[in-house]
Coordinates of C-alpha atoms in Angstrom, one line a residue:
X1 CA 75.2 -35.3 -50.4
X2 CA 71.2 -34.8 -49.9
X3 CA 69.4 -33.9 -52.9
X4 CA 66.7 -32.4 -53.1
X5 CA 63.7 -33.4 -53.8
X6 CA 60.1 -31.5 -54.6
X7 CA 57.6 -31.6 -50.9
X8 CA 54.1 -31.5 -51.7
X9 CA 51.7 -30.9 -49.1
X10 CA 48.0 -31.0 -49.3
X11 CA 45.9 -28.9 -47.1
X12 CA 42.4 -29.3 -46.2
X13 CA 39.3 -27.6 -48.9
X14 CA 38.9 -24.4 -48.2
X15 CA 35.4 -24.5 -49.5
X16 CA 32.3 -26.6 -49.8
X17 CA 31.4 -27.9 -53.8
X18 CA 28.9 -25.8 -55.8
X19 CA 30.3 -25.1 -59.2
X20 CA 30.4 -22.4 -61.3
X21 CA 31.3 -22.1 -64.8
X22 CA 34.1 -19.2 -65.5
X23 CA 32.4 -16.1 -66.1
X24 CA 32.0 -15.7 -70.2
X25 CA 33.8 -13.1 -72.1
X26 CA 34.4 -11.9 -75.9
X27 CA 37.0 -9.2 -76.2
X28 CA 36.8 -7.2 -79.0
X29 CA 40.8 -7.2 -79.2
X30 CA 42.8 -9.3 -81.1
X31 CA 44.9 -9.6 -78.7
X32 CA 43.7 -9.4 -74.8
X33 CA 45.2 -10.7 -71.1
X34 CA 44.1 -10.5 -68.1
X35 CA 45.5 -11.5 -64.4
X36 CA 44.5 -11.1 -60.9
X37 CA 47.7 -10.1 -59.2
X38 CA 45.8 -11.0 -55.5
X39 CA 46.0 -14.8 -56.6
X40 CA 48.0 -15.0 -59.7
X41 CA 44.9 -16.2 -61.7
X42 CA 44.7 -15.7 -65.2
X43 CA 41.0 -14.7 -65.8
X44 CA 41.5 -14.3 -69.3
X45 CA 43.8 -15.3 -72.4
X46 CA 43.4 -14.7 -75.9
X47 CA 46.6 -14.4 -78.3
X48 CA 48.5 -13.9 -75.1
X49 CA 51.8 -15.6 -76.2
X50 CA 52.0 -14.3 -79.6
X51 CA 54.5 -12.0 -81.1
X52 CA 53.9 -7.9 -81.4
X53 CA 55.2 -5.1 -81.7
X54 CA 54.3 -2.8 -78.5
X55 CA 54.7 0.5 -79.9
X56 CA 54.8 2.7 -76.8
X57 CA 54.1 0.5 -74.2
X58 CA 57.7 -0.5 -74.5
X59 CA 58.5 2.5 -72.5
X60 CA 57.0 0.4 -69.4
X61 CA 60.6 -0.8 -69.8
X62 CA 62.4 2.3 -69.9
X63 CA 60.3 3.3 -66.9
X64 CA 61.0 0.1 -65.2
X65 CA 64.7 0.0 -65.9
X66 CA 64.7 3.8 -64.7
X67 CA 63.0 3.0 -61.3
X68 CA 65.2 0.0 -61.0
X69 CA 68.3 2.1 -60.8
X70 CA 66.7 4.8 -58.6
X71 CA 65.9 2.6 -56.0
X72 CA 68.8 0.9 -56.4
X73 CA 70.5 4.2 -55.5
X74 CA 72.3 4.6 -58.9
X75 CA 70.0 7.0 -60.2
X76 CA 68.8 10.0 -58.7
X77 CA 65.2 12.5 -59.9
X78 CA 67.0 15.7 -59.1
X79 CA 69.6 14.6 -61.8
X80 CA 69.3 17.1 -65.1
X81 CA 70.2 15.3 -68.5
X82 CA 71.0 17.9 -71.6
X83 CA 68.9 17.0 -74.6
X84 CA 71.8 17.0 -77.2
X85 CA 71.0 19.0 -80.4
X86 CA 71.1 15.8 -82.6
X87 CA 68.2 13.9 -80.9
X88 CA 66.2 17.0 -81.0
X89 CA 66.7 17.2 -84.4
X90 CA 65.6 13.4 -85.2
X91 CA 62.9 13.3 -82.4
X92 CA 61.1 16.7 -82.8
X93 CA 57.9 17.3 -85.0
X94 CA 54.9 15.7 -86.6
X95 CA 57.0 13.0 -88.3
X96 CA 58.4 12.2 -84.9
X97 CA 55.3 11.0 -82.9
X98 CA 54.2 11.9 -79.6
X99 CA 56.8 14.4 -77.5
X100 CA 57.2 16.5 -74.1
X101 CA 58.2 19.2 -76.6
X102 CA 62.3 19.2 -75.2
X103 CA 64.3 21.8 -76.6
X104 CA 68.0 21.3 -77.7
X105 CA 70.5 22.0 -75.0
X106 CA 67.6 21.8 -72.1
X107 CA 68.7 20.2 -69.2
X108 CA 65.9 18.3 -68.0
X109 CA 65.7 16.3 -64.3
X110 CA 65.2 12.1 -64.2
X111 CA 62.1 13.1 -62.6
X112 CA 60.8 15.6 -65.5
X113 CA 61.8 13.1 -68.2
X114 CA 60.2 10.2 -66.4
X115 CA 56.8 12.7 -66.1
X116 CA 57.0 13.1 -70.1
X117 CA 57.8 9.0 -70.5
X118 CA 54.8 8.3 -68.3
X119 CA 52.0 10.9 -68.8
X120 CA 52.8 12.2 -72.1
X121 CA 54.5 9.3 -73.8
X122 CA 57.3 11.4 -75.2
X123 CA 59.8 9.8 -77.8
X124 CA 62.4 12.6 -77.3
X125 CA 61.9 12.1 -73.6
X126 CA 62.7 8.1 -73.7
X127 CA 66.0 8.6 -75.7
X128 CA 67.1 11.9 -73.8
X129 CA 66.9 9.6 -70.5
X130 CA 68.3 6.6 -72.1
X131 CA 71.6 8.5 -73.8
X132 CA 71.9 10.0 -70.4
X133 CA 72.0 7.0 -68.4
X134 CA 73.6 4.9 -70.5
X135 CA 75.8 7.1 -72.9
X136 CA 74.0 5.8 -75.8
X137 CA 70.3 4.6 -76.3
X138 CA 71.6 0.8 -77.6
X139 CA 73.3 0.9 -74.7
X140 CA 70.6 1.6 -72.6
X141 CA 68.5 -1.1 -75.1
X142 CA 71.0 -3.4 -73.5
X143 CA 69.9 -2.4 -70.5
X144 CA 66.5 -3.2 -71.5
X145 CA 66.7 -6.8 -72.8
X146 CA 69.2 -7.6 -69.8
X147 CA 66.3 -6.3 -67.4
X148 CA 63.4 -8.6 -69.2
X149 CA 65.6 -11.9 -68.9
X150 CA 66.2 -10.7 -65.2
X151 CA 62.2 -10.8 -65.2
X152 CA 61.5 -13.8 -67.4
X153 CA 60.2 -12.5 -70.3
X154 CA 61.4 -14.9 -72.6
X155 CA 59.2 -13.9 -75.6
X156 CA 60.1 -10.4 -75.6
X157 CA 63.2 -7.9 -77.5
X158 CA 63.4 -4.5 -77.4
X159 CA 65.3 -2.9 -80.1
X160 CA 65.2 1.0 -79.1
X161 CA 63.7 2.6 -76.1
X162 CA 60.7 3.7 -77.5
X163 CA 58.9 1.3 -78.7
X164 CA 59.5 2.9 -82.4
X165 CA 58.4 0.7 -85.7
X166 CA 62.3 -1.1 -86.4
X167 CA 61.2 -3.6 -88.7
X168 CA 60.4 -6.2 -86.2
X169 CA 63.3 -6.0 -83.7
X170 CA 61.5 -5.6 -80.8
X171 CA 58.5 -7.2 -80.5
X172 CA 56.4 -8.2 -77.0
X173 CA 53.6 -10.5 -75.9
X174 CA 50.5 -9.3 -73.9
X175 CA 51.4 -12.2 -71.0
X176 CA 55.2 -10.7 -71.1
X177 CA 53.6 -7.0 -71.1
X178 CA 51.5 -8.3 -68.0
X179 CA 54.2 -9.7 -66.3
X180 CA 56.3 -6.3 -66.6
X181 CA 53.4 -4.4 -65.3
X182 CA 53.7 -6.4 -62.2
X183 CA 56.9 -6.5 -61.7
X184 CA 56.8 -2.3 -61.8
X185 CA 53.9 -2.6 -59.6
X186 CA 55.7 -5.2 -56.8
X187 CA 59.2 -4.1 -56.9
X188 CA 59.3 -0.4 -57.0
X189 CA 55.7 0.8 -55.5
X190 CA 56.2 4.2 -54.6
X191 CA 57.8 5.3 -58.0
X192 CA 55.0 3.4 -59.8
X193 CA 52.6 5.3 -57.5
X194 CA 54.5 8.6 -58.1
X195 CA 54.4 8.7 -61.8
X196 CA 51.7 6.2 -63.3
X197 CA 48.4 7.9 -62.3
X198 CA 49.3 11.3 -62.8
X199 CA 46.6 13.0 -65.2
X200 CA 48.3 15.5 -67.0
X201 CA 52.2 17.0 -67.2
X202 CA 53.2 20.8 -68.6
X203 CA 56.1 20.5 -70.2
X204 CA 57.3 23.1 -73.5
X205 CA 56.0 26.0 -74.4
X206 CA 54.3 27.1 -77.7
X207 CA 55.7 29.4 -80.6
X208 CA 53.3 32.1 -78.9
X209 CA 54.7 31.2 -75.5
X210 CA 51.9 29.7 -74.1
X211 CA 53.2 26.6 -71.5
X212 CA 51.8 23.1 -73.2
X213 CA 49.7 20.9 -70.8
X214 CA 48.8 17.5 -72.2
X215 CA 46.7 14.8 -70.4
X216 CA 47.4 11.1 -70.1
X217 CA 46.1 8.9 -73.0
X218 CA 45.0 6.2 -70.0
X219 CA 41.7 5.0 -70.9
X220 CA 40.8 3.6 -67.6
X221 CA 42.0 6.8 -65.7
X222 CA 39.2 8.2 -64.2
X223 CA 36.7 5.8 -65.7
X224 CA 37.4 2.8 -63.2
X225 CA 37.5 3.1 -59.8
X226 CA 41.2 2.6 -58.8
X227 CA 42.8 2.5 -61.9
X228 CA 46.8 3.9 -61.7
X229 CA 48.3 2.9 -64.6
X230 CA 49.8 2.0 -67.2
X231 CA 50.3 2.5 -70.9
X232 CA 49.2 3.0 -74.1
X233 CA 50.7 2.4 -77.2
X234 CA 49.5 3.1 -81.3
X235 CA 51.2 2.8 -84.7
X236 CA 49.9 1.9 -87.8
X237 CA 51.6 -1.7 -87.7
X238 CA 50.6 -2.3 -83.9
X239 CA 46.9 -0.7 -83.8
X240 CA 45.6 0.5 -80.9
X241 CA 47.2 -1.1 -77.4
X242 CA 46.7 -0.8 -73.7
X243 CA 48.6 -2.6 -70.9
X244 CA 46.0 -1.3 -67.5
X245 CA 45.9 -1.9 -64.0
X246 CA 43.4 -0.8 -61.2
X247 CA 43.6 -2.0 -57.2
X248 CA 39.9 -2.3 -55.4
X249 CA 40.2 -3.0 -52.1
X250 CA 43.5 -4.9 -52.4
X251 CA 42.2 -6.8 -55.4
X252 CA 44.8 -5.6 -58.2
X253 CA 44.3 -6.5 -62.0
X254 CA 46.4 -6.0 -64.6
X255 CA 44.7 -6.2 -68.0
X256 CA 46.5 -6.4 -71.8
X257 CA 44.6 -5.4 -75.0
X258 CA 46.1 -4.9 -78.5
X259 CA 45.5 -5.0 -82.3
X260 CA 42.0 -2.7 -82.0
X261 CA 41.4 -0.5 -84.9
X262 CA 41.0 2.9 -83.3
X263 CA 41.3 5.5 -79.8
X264 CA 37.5 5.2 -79.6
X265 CA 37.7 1.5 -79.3
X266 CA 40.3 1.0 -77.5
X267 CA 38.9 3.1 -74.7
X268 CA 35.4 1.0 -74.9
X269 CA 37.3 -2.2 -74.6
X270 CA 39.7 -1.2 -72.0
X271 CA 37.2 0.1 -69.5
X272 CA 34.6 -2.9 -70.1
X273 CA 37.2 -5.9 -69.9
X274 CA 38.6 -4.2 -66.7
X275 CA 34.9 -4.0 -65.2
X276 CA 34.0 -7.4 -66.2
X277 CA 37.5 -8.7 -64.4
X278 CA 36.0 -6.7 -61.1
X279 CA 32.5 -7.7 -61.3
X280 CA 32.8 -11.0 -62.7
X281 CA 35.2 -12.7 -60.8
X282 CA 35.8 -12.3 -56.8
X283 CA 38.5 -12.8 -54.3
X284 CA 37.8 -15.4 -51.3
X285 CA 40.3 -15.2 -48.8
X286 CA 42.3 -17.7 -47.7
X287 CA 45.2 -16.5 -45.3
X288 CA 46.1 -13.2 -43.7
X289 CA 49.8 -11.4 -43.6
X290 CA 51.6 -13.5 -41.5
X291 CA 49.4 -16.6 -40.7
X292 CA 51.4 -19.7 -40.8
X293 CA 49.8 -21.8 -43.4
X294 CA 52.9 -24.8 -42.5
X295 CA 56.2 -25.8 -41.9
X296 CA 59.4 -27.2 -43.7
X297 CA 62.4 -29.6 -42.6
X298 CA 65.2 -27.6 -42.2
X299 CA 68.7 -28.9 -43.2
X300 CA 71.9 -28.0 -41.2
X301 CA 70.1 -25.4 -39.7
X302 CA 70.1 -24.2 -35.8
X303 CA 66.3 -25.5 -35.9
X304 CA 64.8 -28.6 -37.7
X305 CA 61.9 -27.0 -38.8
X306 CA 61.1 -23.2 -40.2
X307 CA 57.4 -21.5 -40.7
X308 CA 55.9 -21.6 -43.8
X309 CA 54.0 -17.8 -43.9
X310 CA 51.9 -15.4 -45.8
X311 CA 53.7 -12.3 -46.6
X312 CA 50.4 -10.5 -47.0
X313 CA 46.9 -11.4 -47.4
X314 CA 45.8 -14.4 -49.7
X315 CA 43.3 -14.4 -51.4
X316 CA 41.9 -17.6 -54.4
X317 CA 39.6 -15.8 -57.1
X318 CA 36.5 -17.4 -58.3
X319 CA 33.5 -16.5 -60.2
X320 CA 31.2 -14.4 -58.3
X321 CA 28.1 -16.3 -58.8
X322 CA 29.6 -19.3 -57.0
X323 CA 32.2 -21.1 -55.0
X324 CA 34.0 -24.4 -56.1
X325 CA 36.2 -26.8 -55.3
X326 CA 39.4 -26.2 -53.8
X327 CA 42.4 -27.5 -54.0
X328 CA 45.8 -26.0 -51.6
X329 CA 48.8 -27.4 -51.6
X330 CA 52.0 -26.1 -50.4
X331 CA 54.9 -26.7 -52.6
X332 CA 59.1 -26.5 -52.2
X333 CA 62.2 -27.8 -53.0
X334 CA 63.2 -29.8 -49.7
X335 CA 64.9 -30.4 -47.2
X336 CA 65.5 -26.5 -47.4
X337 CA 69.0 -25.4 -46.6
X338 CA 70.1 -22.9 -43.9
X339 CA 70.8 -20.5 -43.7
X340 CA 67.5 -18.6 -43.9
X341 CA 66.4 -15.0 -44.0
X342 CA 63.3 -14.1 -42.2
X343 CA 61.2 -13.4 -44.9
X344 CA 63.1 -15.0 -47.8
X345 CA 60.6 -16.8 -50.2
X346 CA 61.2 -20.9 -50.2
X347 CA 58.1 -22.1 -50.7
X348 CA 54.9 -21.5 -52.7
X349 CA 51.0 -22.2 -52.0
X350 CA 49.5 -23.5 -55.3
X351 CA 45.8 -23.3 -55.3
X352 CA 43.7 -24.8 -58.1
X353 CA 39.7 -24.4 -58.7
X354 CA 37.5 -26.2 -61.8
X355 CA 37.0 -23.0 -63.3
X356 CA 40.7 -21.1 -62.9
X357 CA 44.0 -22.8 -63.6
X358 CA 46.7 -22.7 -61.0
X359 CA 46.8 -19.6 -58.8
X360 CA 50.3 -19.4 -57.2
X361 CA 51.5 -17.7 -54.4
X362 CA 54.2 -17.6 -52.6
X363 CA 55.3 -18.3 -48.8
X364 CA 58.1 -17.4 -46.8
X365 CA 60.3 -17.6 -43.7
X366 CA 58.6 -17.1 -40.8
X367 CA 61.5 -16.6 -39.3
X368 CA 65.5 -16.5 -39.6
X369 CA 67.5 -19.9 -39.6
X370 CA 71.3 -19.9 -38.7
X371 CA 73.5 -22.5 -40.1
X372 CA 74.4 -24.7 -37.1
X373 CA 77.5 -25.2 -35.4
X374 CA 79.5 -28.5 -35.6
X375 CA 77.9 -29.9 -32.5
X376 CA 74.5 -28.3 -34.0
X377 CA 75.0 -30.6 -36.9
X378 CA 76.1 -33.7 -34.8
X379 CA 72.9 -33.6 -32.6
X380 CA 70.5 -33.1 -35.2
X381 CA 72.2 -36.3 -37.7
X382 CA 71.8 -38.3 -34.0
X383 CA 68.0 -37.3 -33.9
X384 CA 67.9 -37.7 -37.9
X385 CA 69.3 -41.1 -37.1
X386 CA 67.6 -42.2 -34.2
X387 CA 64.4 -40.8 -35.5

């Protein structure tokens, strides 16, 4: 038996030395993350691995478990859940927090309720949709918490589905929060462009009968150019949070703040952290979608060797003022095994800089590998053995 072992292979600088200290920043947050998606950089870090509660940005979760299953085909928009008398009663009123103003009996489409998750940040919506995927909303929590191992958010519970003060059962980080903003964003684009940058939603109607428009609490909405999402979140216990991102020219950011003391300030420090992560940092390219960057041993595979390729555009990022140092190297757990999907990710491009830590990216099958035959196998232990 061949085990296997970690391949490291260095590729030439990518740029000349001429360093540049990374670009200075003081968030007014207690609590602030920020990561170029283009490069996986972190650009900034402050109380990023400790332990909050998220108040409504939880229901990125409910969202994401909600797209999950659409895309998934076990879930569909047009389907109309009935907003049972009993929630309505418990999640209806001042005392209840934000709503989408549901009435008891409605029946109300995935799409709708996702609309009044989204934009308005309804608490009635996020248990409506929960009881009605699920049956219940702690089984729908389950749901939850199975989804956030799934994506490796190991500091991270959820204890309801809307992010409600439980005495400290659920409870987030802002790197986990990042990392789930990403994964919405990556796995299930056209739902997160569908819903996330929508500006406002009509939903209810008024004791006079008026319909009920409110806008998305977004702070960056509007304010920074090609911002689409995400969420906010307040209670007394959690301050004022946001969990952003914005996409300029291909350059995606996602940005975490928490702990601020009011609306006003959470909008200030929103839209000038996001600005400072545009303007103060840049993206120099490294490959395009579907360059070659190297190639792997193959083992028992109809080929010896498979193609080591960009599945879109690469990018490092670096302070603007300067380039550095660069170091590339492609890393994977080899010999790599057939068979191999075209496309499958096996290896990853780690690129480091003096002023960033590790940016990694990953790298996949140029193209497919079939498991060889028996004579396949014979022929290439002769050329293994004969060199």
């Amino acid at each position: 038996m061949i085990k296997s072992f970690a391949v490291i292979l260095l590729l030439p600088l990518l740029a000349q030395p001429l360093a540049a200290e990374a670009p200075p920043y003081t968030s007014a947050a207690p609590i602030a993350f920020m990561k170029d998606l283009s490069s996986g950089a972190v650009l900034y870090a402050k109380g990023a691995d400790q332990r909050m509660p998220p108040a409504s940005m939880a229901k990125m979760m409910t969202a994401h478990v909600a797209f999950r299953l659409i895309q998934q085909g076990e879930l569909k928009l047009d389907t109309k859940f009935t907003v049972r008398p009993e929630t309505w009663q418990k999640w209806h009123g001042p005392a209840a927090g934000s709503t989408m103003f549901l009435s008891p009996g409605e029946q109300v489409s995935v799409e709708n309720l996702l609309h009044g998750i989204v934009t308005l940040s309804g608490n009635d919506a996020c248990v409506v949709l929960a009881e009605g995927i699920a049956g219940t909303e702690q089984a729908f929590v389950a749901l939850m918490n199975q989804e956030a191992k799934r994506m490796g958010l190991n500091s991270s519970h959820f204890g309801n589905s809307n992010g409600w003060p439980d005495e400290g059962v659920t409870y987030v980080t802002a790197r986990d929060l990042a990392r789930l903003a990403e994964g919405t964003v990556q796995e299930t684009p056209d739902l997160y462009k569908r819903f996330y940058a929508t500006t406002s939603f009509t939903w209810g109607k008024t004791m006079g009968g008026n319909a009920i428009t409110q806008g998305n609490r977004n702070p960056i909405l509007g304010r920074i150019a090609g911002a689409d999402g995400l969420k906010t979140g307040h209670t007394d216990e959690a301050g004022y949070g946001f969990t952003g991102s914005a996409d300029q020219g291909g350059r995606r950011l996602v940005m975490v703040v928490a702990g601020l003391d009011s609306f006003n300030s959470r909008i200030q420090e929103s839209v000038s952290f996001m600005d400072w992560g545009f303007r103060a940092w840049k993206a120099q390219p490294l490959f395009k979608k579907g360059a070659v960057v190297e190639t792997a041993a193959v083992q028992l595979g109809s080929a010896r060797s498979v193609g080591l390729m960009a599945p879109r555009n690469l990018a490092v990022t670096l302070p603007r003022t300067a380039s550095s140092n660069i170091q590339v190297k492609v890393v994977y757990n080899g010999p790599i095994k057939a068979p191999i999907a075209k496309g499958q990710e096996i290896a990853q491009l780690i690129v480091t800089t003096p002023d960033t830590g590790a940016q990694t990216m990953p790298l996949v099958a140029a193209e497919a590998v079939a498991e060889a035959g028996i004579f396949g196998r014979l022929w290439n232990g002769l050329n293994s053995f004969f060199g």
